[in-house]
Short mmCIF file of C-alpha atoms in Angstrom, two decimals:
data_model
loop_
_atom_site.label_atom_id
_atom_site.label_comp_id
_atom_site.label_asym_id
_atom_site.label_seq_id
_atom_site.Cartn_x
_atom_site.Cartn_y
_atom_site.Cartn_z
CA MET D 1 25.35 3.63 -3.19
CA TYR D 2 28.50 5.23 -1.95
CA SER D 3 30.82 2.71 -0.44
CA THR D 4 32.18 4.18 2.71
CA PRO D 5 30.75 1.91 5.35
CA THR D 6 28.26 3.08 8.69
CA HIS D 7 23.30 3.53 11.18
CA SER D 8 21.45 3.86 14.06
CA ASN D 9 18.84 1.25 14.30
CA GLY D 10 17.64 -1.30 16.83
CA TYR D 11 14.23 0.22 17.48
CA GLN D 12 11.89 -1.68 19.79
CA HIS D 13 8.16 -2.16 20.05
CA GLN D 14 6.31 0.40 22.11
CA PRO D 15 3.90 -1.48 24.41
CA GLY D 16 0.30 -0.52 23.85
CA GLU D 17 0.99 1.28 20.60
CA ARG D 18 -1.83 1.02 18.11
CA ARG D 19 -1.19 -1.39 15.25
CA PRO D 20 -2.06 -0.29 11.71
CA GLY D 21 -5.34 -1.72 10.47
CA PRO D 22 -7.15 -1.84 7.13
CA GLY D 23 -9.21 1.21 8.02
CA MET D 24 -6.19 3.43 8.68
CA SER D 25 -4.97 6.20 6.41
CA HIS D 26 -2.16 5.57 3.95
CA ARG D 27 0.27 7.39 6.24
CA GLU D 28 -0.55 5.00 9.07
CA ARG D 29 0.27 1.97 6.92
CA GLY D 30 4.00 2.62 7.12
CA LYS D 31 5.77 3.02 10.45
CA ARG D 32 9.22 2.74 11.93
CA GLY D 33 9.44 1.96 15.67
CA ALA D 34 10.64 4.16 18.48
CA ARG D 35 13.96 4.18 20.29
CA GLY D 36 13.75 6.88 22.92
CA ARG D 37 13.36 9.85 20.61
CA SER D 38 13.55 13.39 21.99
CA LYS D 39 10.43 15.42 22.66
CA SER D 40 11.26 17.96 19.99
CA ARG D 41 11.61 15.25 17.38
CA ASP D 42 8.47 13.49 18.59
CA SER D 43 6.43 16.64 18.23
CA ARG D 44 7.72 17.24 14.74
CA ASP D 45 7.08 13.64 13.73
CA SER D 46 3.48 13.87 14.82
CA HIS D 47 2.88 16.82 12.50
CA ASP D 48 0.09 16.31 10.01
CA GLY D 49 1.37 15.72 6.48
CA GLY D 50 5.09 15.14 6.47
CA GLY D 51 5.98 13.47 9.74
CA LEU D 52 8.89 11.07 9.81
CA ARG D 53 7.70 7.63 10.90
CA VAL D 54 9.46 5.10 13.07
CA SER D 55 8.70 1.40 13.48
CA ASP D 56 6.24 0.22 16.08
CA GLN D 57 7.87 -3.18 16.43
CA LYS D 58 10.49 -5.50 15.05
CA THR D 59 8.99 -7.92 12.61
CA HIS D 60 10.29 -11.17 11.15
CA GLN D 61 12.93 -11.12 13.85
CA GLU D 62 13.42 -14.85 13.43
CA GLN D 63 13.82 -14.50 9.65
CA TRP D 64 15.91 -11.40 8.99
CA PRO D 65 19.42 -10.85 10.40
CA PRO D 66 19.69 -8.59 13.45
CA CYS D 67 21.26 -5.15 13.27
CA THR D 68 24.94 -5.43 14.25
CA ASP D 69 27.42 -2.81 15.42
CA PHE D 70 28.92 -2.95 11.93
CA ASP D 71 25.49 -2.17 10.47
CA MET D 72 25.18 0.75 12.86
CA ALA D 73 28.53 2.11 11.70
CA TYR D 74 27.56 1.60 8.06
CA PHE D 75 24.26 3.44 8.42
CA ASN D 76 25.85 6.25 10.40
CA SER D 77 28.30 6.94 7.57
CA TYR D 78 25.37 7.79 5.33
CA ALA D 79 24.30 10.60 7.66
CA HIS D 80 27.13 12.71 6.21
CA VAL D 81 25.96 15.08 3.48
CA GLY D 82 29.17 14.70 1.46
CA ILE D 83 28.36 11.12 0.52
CA HIS D 84 24.95 12.11 -0.85
CA GLU D 85 26.38 15.15 -2.60
CA GLU D 86 28.86 12.97 -4.46
CA MET D 87 26.17 10.50 -5.51
CA ILE D 88 23.70 13.15 -6.64
CA LYS D 89 26.39 15.04 -8.56
CA ASP D 90 27.15 11.84 -10.45
CA ARG D 91 24.97 12.82 -13.39
CA VAL D 92 25.36 9.46 -15.16
CA ARG D 93 23.91 7.75 -12.09
CA THR D 94 21.19 10.23 -11.23
CA GLU D 95 20.01 11.00 -14.75
CA THR D 96 19.88 7.30 -15.65
CA TYR D 97 17.68 6.60 -12.64
CA ARG D 98 15.39 9.51 -13.51
CA GLN D 99 15.23 8.31 -17.12
CA ALA D 100 14.42 4.77 -15.95
CA ILE D 101 11.59 6.07 -13.77
CA MET D 102 10.10 8.03 -16.66
CA GLN D 103 10.60 5.12 -19.05
CA HIS D 104 8.53 2.96 -16.67
CA GLN D 105 6.07 5.71 -15.77
CA SER D 106 3.11 3.55 -16.84
CA SER D 107 4.14 1.01 -14.16
CA ILE D 108 4.64 3.71 -11.51
CA ALA D 109 1.76 6.17 -12.00
CA GLY D 110 -1.00 5.45 -9.52
CA LYS D 111 1.04 2.69 -7.90
CA VAL D 112 2.77 2.08 -4.54
CA VAL D 113 6.57 2.32 -4.51
CA VAL D 114 9.26 1.45 -1.97
CA ASP D 115 12.60 3.26 -2.21
CA VAL D 116 15.17 1.11 -0.37
CA GLY D 117 17.95 3.28 1.07
CA CYS D 118 16.31 6.53 0.01
CA GLY D 119 19.09 8.83 1.24
CA THR D 120 18.05 12.42 0.59
CA GLY D 121 14.86 11.17 -1.06
CA ILE D 122 15.67 12.17 -4.61
CA LEU D 123 14.54 8.90 -6.23
CA SER D 124 11.37 8.91 -4.13
CA ILE D 125 10.61 12.41 -5.37
CA PHE D 126 11.28 11.36 -8.98
CA CYS D 127 8.73 8.58 -8.48
CA ALA D 128 6.22 11.01 -7.00
CA GLN D 129 6.76 13.31 -9.99
CA ALA D 130 6.08 10.30 -12.23
CA GLY D 131 2.65 9.99 -10.63
CA ALA D 132 3.15 7.36 -7.92
CA LYS D 133 0.14 7.09 -5.60
CA ARG D 134 2.37 6.50 -2.59
CA VAL D 135 6.11 6.17 -2.02
CA TYR D 136 7.63 4.63 1.09
CA ALA D 137 11.11 6.14 1.39
CA VAL D 138 13.08 3.86 3.72
CA ASP D 139 16.47 4.67 5.18
CA ALA D 140 18.13 3.52 8.38
CA SER D 141 20.54 6.47 8.48
CA GLU D 142 19.86 9.78 10.19
CA ILE D 143 19.75 11.27 6.67
CA ALA D 144 16.09 10.22 6.79
CA LEU D 145 15.47 13.30 8.94
CA GLN D 146 16.71 15.53 6.12
CA ALA D 147 14.84 13.49 3.52
CA ASN D 148 11.64 14.17 5.42
CA GLU D 149 12.33 17.91 5.37
CA VAL D 150 13.08 17.77 1.63
CA VAL D 151 9.78 15.99 1.02
CA LYS D 152 7.89 18.62 3.01
CA ALA D 153 9.68 21.48 1.25
CA ASN D 154 8.50 20.06 -2.09
CA ASN D 155 4.89 19.68 -0.89
CA LEU D 156 4.97 15.91 -1.34
CA SER D 157 4.17 14.80 2.21
CA ASP D 158 0.84 13.33 1.10
CA THR D 159 2.65 11.06 -1.36
CA VAL D 160 6.11 10.32 0.06
CA ILE D 161 6.27 8.70 3.49
CA VAL D 162 9.75 8.63 5.00
CA LEU D 163 10.38 5.59 7.20
CA HIS D 164 13.44 5.82 9.42
CA GLY D 165 14.77 2.31 9.92
CA ARG D 166 15.98 -0.88 8.30
CA VAL D 167 13.92 -2.55 5.61
CA GLU D 168 14.06 -5.62 7.83
CA ASP D 169 12.28 -3.73 10.63
CA VAL D 170 9.86 -1.20 9.15
CA ILE D 171 6.16 -1.93 8.86
CA ILE D 172 4.39 -1.47 5.53
CA ASP D 173 0.90 -2.95 5.72
CA GLU D 174 0.23 -3.27 2.01
CA GLU D 175 1.74 -4.87 -1.07
CA VAL D 176 3.85 -2.61 -3.26
CA ASP D 177 3.98 -2.43 -7.02
CA VAL D 178 7.52 -1.11 -7.47
CA ILE D 179 10.84 -1.36 -5.63
CA ILE D 180 13.54 1.12 -6.56
CA SER D 181 16.98 1.25 -5.00
CA GLU D 182 20.46 2.47 -5.76
CA TRP D 183 22.12 -0.41 -3.92
CA MET D 184 25.31 -0.94 -5.90
CA GLY D 185 28.65 -0.65 -4.13
CA TYR D 186 32.16 -0.67 -5.49
CA MET D 187 32.78 -3.89 -7.37
CA LEU D 188 28.96 -4.15 -7.37
CA LEU D 189 28.64 -6.33 -4.25
CA TYR D 190 30.70 -4.39 -1.69
CA GLU D 191 28.46 -3.21 1.19
CA SER D 192 25.95 -6.07 0.71
CA MET D 193 23.06 -3.64 0.31
CA LEU D 194 21.39 -5.84 -2.30
CA GLY D 195 20.32 -8.04 0.59
CA SER D 196 17.98 -5.27 1.78
CA VAL D 197 16.40 -5.08 -1.67
CA ILE D 198 15.82 -8.85 -1.55
CA VAL D 199 14.17 -8.50 1.87
CA ALA D 200 11.90 -5.74 0.54
CA ARG D 201 11.03 -7.87 -2.48
CA ASP D 202 10.17 -10.91 -0.39
CA ARG D 203 8.18 -8.92 2.16
CA TRP D 204 6.12 -6.57 0.01
CA LEU D 205 6.42 -6.86 -3.79
CA ARG D 206 3.22 -8.05 -5.41
CA PRO D 207 3.38 -10.76 -8.13
CA GLY D 208 4.36 -9.13 -11.41
CA GLY D 209 5.78 -6.10 -9.61
CA LEU D 210 8.65 -4.00 -10.93
CA ILE D 211 12.21 -3.83 -9.53
CA LEU D 212 14.53 -1.02 -10.66
CA PRO D 213 17.21 -1.87 -11.53
CA SER D 214 16.13 -5.34 -12.57
CA HIS D 215 19.45 -6.96 -13.45
CA ALA D 216 23.13 -6.42 -12.70
CA THR D 217 26.33 -7.87 -14.14
CA LEU D 218 29.83 -7.81 -12.66
CA TYR D 219 32.75 -8.00 -15.10
CA MET D 220 36.51 -8.47 -14.83
CA ALA D 221 39.39 -8.14 -17.26
CA PRO D 222 43.21 -8.14 -17.11
CA VAL D 223 44.78 -4.69 -17.27
CA THR D 224 48.05 -3.01 -18.02
CA HIS D 225 48.71 0.31 -16.30
CA LEU D 226 52.31 1.47 -16.69
CA GLU D 227 51.61 5.01 -15.47
CA ARG D 228 50.04 3.84 -12.20
CA TYR D 229 52.88 1.43 -11.49
CA SER D 230 55.46 4.07 -12.33
CA GLU D 231 53.86 6.68 -10.05
CA SER D 232 53.55 4.36 -7.06
CA ILE D 233 56.55 2.05 -7.38
CA ASP D 234 59.21 3.11 -9.87
CA PHE D 235 59.25 6.56 -8.29
CA TRP D 236 61.28 5.14 -5.38
CA ARG D 237 64.14 3.96 -7.56
CA ASN D 238 65.50 7.48 -7.93
CA VAL D 239 64.27 10.22 -5.60
CA TYR D 240 66.11 13.50 -6.26
CA GLY D 241 69.14 11.46 -7.25
CA ILE D 242 68.92 9.25 -4.13
CA ASP D 243 68.53 5.48 -4.48
CA MET D 244 65.45 4.69 -2.36
CA SER D 245 64.81 1.25 -3.84
CA ALA D 246 64.89 -0.11 -0.28
CA MET D 247 61.41 1.40 -0.03
CA LEU D 248 60.06 -0.78 -2.85
CA PRO D 249 58.67 -3.71 -0.79
CA LEU D 250 56.82 -1.35 1.54
CA ALA D 251 55.67 0.83 -1.35
CA LYS D 252 54.21 -2.19 -3.14
CA GLN D 253 52.43 -3.36 -0.02
CA CYS D 254 50.97 0.06 0.75
CA ALA D 255 49.92 0.73 -2.85
CA PHE D 256 48.56 -2.64 -3.85
CA GLU D 257 47.70 -4.69 -0.75
CA GLU D 258 44.03 -3.70 -0.89
CA PRO D 259 41.75 -3.17 -3.89
CA CYS D 260 42.05 0.29 -5.43
CA VAL D 261 39.07 2.33 -6.61
CA GLU D 262 40.19 4.48 -9.51
CA THR D 263 39.42 5.35 -13.12
CA ILE D 264 41.04 3.57 -16.04
CA VAL D 265 40.33 3.76 -19.77
CA GLY D 266 39.61 1.21 -22.44
CA GLU D 267 43.25 1.22 -23.54
CA ASN D 268 44.23 -0.32 -20.19
CA ILE D 269 42.16 -3.44 -20.90
CA LEU D 270 44.00 -6.40 -22.43
CA THR D 271 41.01 -8.61 -23.42
CA TRP D 272 37.27 -8.81 -23.69
CA PRO D 273 35.71 -8.82 -20.20
CA HIS D 274 34.63 -11.95 -18.36
CA VAL D 275 31.25 -12.16 -16.58
CA VAL D 276 31.91 -12.82 -12.89
CA LYS D 277 28.26 -12.75 -11.84
CA HIS D 278 24.94 -11.96 -13.45
CA ILE D 279 22.13 -11.07 -11.03
CA ASP D 280 18.41 -11.22 -11.69
CA CYS D 281 16.92 -9.06 -8.96
CA TYR D 282 13.59 -10.82 -9.33
CA ALA D 283 15.11 -14.20 -8.46
CA VAL D 284 18.40 -13.78 -6.57
CA THR D 285 18.58 -14.99 -2.97
CA ILE D 286 20.57 -13.64 -0.03
CA GLY D 287 22.45 -16.94 0.29
CA GLU D 288 23.54 -16.73 -3.34
CA LEU D 289 25.45 -13.53 -2.56
CA GLU D 290 27.45 -14.86 0.39
CA SER D 291 30.09 -16.25 -1.95
CA VAL D 292 30.54 -15.76 -5.69
CA SER D 293 33.15 -17.75 -7.62
CA THR D 294 34.11 -18.03 -11.25
CA ARG D 295 36.91 -19.44 -13.37
CA TYR D 296 38.27 -17.30 -16.19
CA ASN D 297 40.36 -17.85 -19.29
CA PHE D 298 41.67 -14.82 -21.15
CA LYS D 299 43.83 -14.42 -24.25
CA SER D 300 45.82 -11.19 -24.28
CA MET D 301 45.19 -9.00 -27.30
CA MET D 302 48.63 -7.40 -27.13
CA ARG D 303 52.12 -7.66 -25.76
CA ALA D 304 52.24 -5.72 -22.49
CA PRO D 305 52.99 -5.99 -18.79
CA LEU D 306 50.01 -7.43 -16.90
CA HIS D 307 49.57 -5.33 -13.77
CA GLY D 308 46.38 -6.84 -12.39
CA PHE D 309 42.64 -7.11 -12.96
CA ALA D 310 39.89 -4.52 -13.20
CA PHE D 311 36.29 -5.06 -12.09
CA TRP D 312 33.24 -3.04 -13.10
CA PHE D 313 29.51 -3.52 -13.48
CA ASP D 314 26.39 -2.46 -15.27
CA VAL D 315 22.76 -2.56 -14.24
CA GLU D 316 19.69 -2.78 -16.45
CA PHE D 317 16.22 -1.35 -15.93
CA ASN D 318 13.96 -3.98 -17.49
CA GLY D 319 10.21 -4.28 -17.15
CA SER D 320 8.31 -6.33 -14.61
CA VAL D 321 8.00 -10.09 -14.46
CA ILE D 322 4.59 -11.71 -14.60
CA SER D 323 4.38 -14.68 -12.27
CA PRO D 324 1.36 -16.49 -10.79
CA ILE D 325 2.67 -16.22 -7.25
CA ASN D 326 5.09 -13.94 -5.49
CA SER D 327 7.95 -16.33 -6.19
CA HIS D 328 10.00 -13.82 -8.18
CA ALA D 329 10.75 -16.27 -10.97
CA PRO D 330 13.57 -15.35 -13.38
CA SER D 331 12.65 -12.90 -16.10
CA PRO D 332 12.09 -14.26 -19.61
CA LEU D 333 14.65 -11.68 -20.68
CA THR D 334 17.34 -13.56 -18.78
CA GLU D 335 18.19 -15.55 -21.91
CA THR D 336 19.52 -12.40 -23.55
CA HIS D 337 21.73 -11.59 -20.57
CA PRO D 338 25.34 -12.71 -20.11
CA VAL D 339 25.93 -16.03 -18.44
CA ASP D 340 28.27 -16.32 -15.46
CA GLY D 341 31.71 -17.29 -16.72
CA SER D 342 31.12 -16.07 -20.27
CA GLN D 343 32.96 -13.36 -22.15
CA ARG D 344 30.95 -10.47 -23.45
CA LYS D 345 32.15 -8.54 -26.49
CA LYS D 346 29.18 -6.18 -26.67
CA ARG D 347 25.65 -5.86 -25.36
CA SER D 348 23.38 -8.13 -27.36
CA ASN D 349 20.86 -5.37 -27.97
CA PRO D 350 21.42 -2.00 -26.28
CA ASN D 351 17.81 -1.05 -27.02
CA GLU D 352 16.34 -3.85 -24.92
CA ALA D 353 16.73 -1.96 -21.67
CA LEU D 354 18.15 1.21 -20.21
CA VAL D 355 21.67 0.48 -18.92
CA LEU D 356 23.77 2.23 -16.30
CA SER D 357 27.37 1.20 -16.98
CA THR D 358 30.58 1.74 -15.04
CA ALA D 359 32.78 0.24 -17.78
CA PRO D 360 36.10 1.93 -18.58
CA GLU D 361 34.92 2.87 -22.07
CA ASP D 362 31.75 4.55 -20.79
CA PRO D 363 31.34 7.98 -19.15
CA PRO D 364 32.90 7.98 -15.66
CA THR D 365 30.81 7.55 -12.52
CA HIS D 366 31.57 7.87 -8.80
CA TRP D 367 31.96 4.08 -8.70
CA GLN D 368 34.93 4.29 -11.10
CA GLN D 369 36.49 0.80 -11.47
CA THR D 370 37.97 -1.48 -8.83
CA LEU D 371 41.55 -2.61 -9.48
CA ILE D 372 43.39 -5.50 -7.90
CA TYR D 373 47.05 -4.94 -8.66
CA PHE D 374 49.85 -7.48 -8.51
CA TYR D 375 52.92 -6.58 -6.48
CA ASP D 376 55.01 -7.33 -9.57
CA PRO D 377 53.78 -7.22 -13.17
CA ILE D 378 53.87 -10.22 -15.50
CA GLU D 379 55.06 -9.74 -19.07
CA VAL D 380 52.57 -11.29 -21.48
CA GLU D 381 52.78 -11.76 -25.25
CA GLN D 382 49.95 -11.28 -27.71
CA ASP D 383 47.57 -14.28 -27.58
CA GLN D 384 49.15 -15.54 -24.35
CA LEU D 385 46.68 -17.26 -22.03
CA ILE D 386 45.82 -15.78 -18.64
CA GLU D 387 43.72 -18.12 -16.55
CA GLY D 388 42.62 -18.70 -12.99
CA SER D 389 39.72 -18.08 -10.64
CA VAL D 390 38.29 -15.44 -8.37
CA THR D 391 36.12 -15.81 -5.28
CA LEU D 392 34.27 -12.90 -3.69
CA SER D 393 32.82 -13.69 -0.28
CA GLN D 394 31.25 -11.74 2.53
CA SER D 395 33.63 -11.31 5.43
CA LYS D 396 32.71 -13.35 8.50
CA GLU D 397 33.87 -10.38 10.57
CA ASN D 398 31.54 -7.96 8.81
CA ALA D 399 29.24 -9.05 6.00
CA ARG D 400 29.55 -5.59 4.43
CA PHE D 401 33.26 -6.22 3.84
CA MET D 402 34.35 -8.37 0.92
CA ASN D 403 37.07 -11.04 0.94
CA ILE D 404 38.72 -11.49 -2.44
CA ARG D 405 40.78 -14.53 -3.41
CA LEU D 406 42.38 -14.22 -6.83
CA GLU D 407 44.26 -17.11 -8.42
CA TYR D 408 46.02 -16.42 -11.70
CA ALA D 409 48.50 -18.15 -13.97
CA SER D 410 50.28 -17.21 -17.18
CA GLY D 411 53.46 -18.25 -18.94
CA GLY D 412 53.92 -21.26 -16.67
CA ARG D 413 53.80 -19.21 -13.44
CA SER D 414 51.01 -19.38 -10.87
CA PHE D 415 50.08 -16.89 -8.17
CA VAL D 416 47.50 -16.28 -5.46
CA LYS D 417 46.51 -12.91 -4.06
CA GLU D 418 44.10 -12.46 -1.16
CA SER D 419 42.75 -9.09 -0.07
CA VAL D 420 39.87 -7.54 1.82
CA MET D 421 37.74 -4.64 0.63
CA ARG D 422 36.79 -2.84 3.81
#
């Protein structure tokens, strides 16, 4: 997903409203409760074939976290068309998802699908085109209104049911066979949207069901980036012949205090990447994502100034897991995946699964890479050790923000940098 945080949620049960039952139509199985909607919208929603649905009650209120003001702001940001335009125009992202859907068509055709955070509904429509029997397109943002119109315009209202609300709140009265979601934020975990996928999995996914993407891996590596440092910092040393070096402390703070989302290339990377976190979407828990820590140990491949660390991720679209109960046990394929804390020189077998990568050496995506720059570079020699640790934790202020604590040491010098991705 795009990573500019903002929703309007908090729907309440309508007293006396009819609950879905086993004899109801497929469209009545999924609902998203009311919150004082206008008459014009109510009349449109009640239209046969293509009405947007709202939840009839809050469920699992004791189990799932409540919708906060920060969640509202996060969801509201996704009502802006520009965010969806940027994501859809990212051909690497969109084409990989479409290819994954077609690659798993045998698991989708005739089956029930949930699209978590459906946005404009494009992935839901891809699933319908792949032959899905029914697709629940869930989004808590007002973009769900447009998604519903898109579905109707493509004559898919009998297949795609748009549910306006949080995954934690919507009602789907049947097990689903497939969960699809484009949940990844910058640095993979920013925005904490994976938690909604986990909720959907635990609420609805049948044993042996399919999750797309199935696995994700976050990487980090030390970088050198002379051009970036020169543009942002060295520029102030001589400005039209004027010594403005007094600006340097402020320039460094403004340029590098927070993580930077930008594109680098393979030549900026000083070593093989380190695996910060590998995620099996069939097994990961919400608590596991609250704080992620790893220790790293790099050996520089060249002599160069070390300007900071880059983070990127890839996701894989593996097949379903067969398990006797809906316990979402780890996939047997996990053994071929990178282990947290390991270094990965290349994918063990690129043909095992379709991969969407945001690595510097791969085609660029809207996620780019996330850079944590030092205020002052460190000169490193070839084969010099760079070691330390990094901790990524959900902000207590807003779980969709990410606190980053980076400890690093090289050449007998130790440093700590703390920042917040907000």
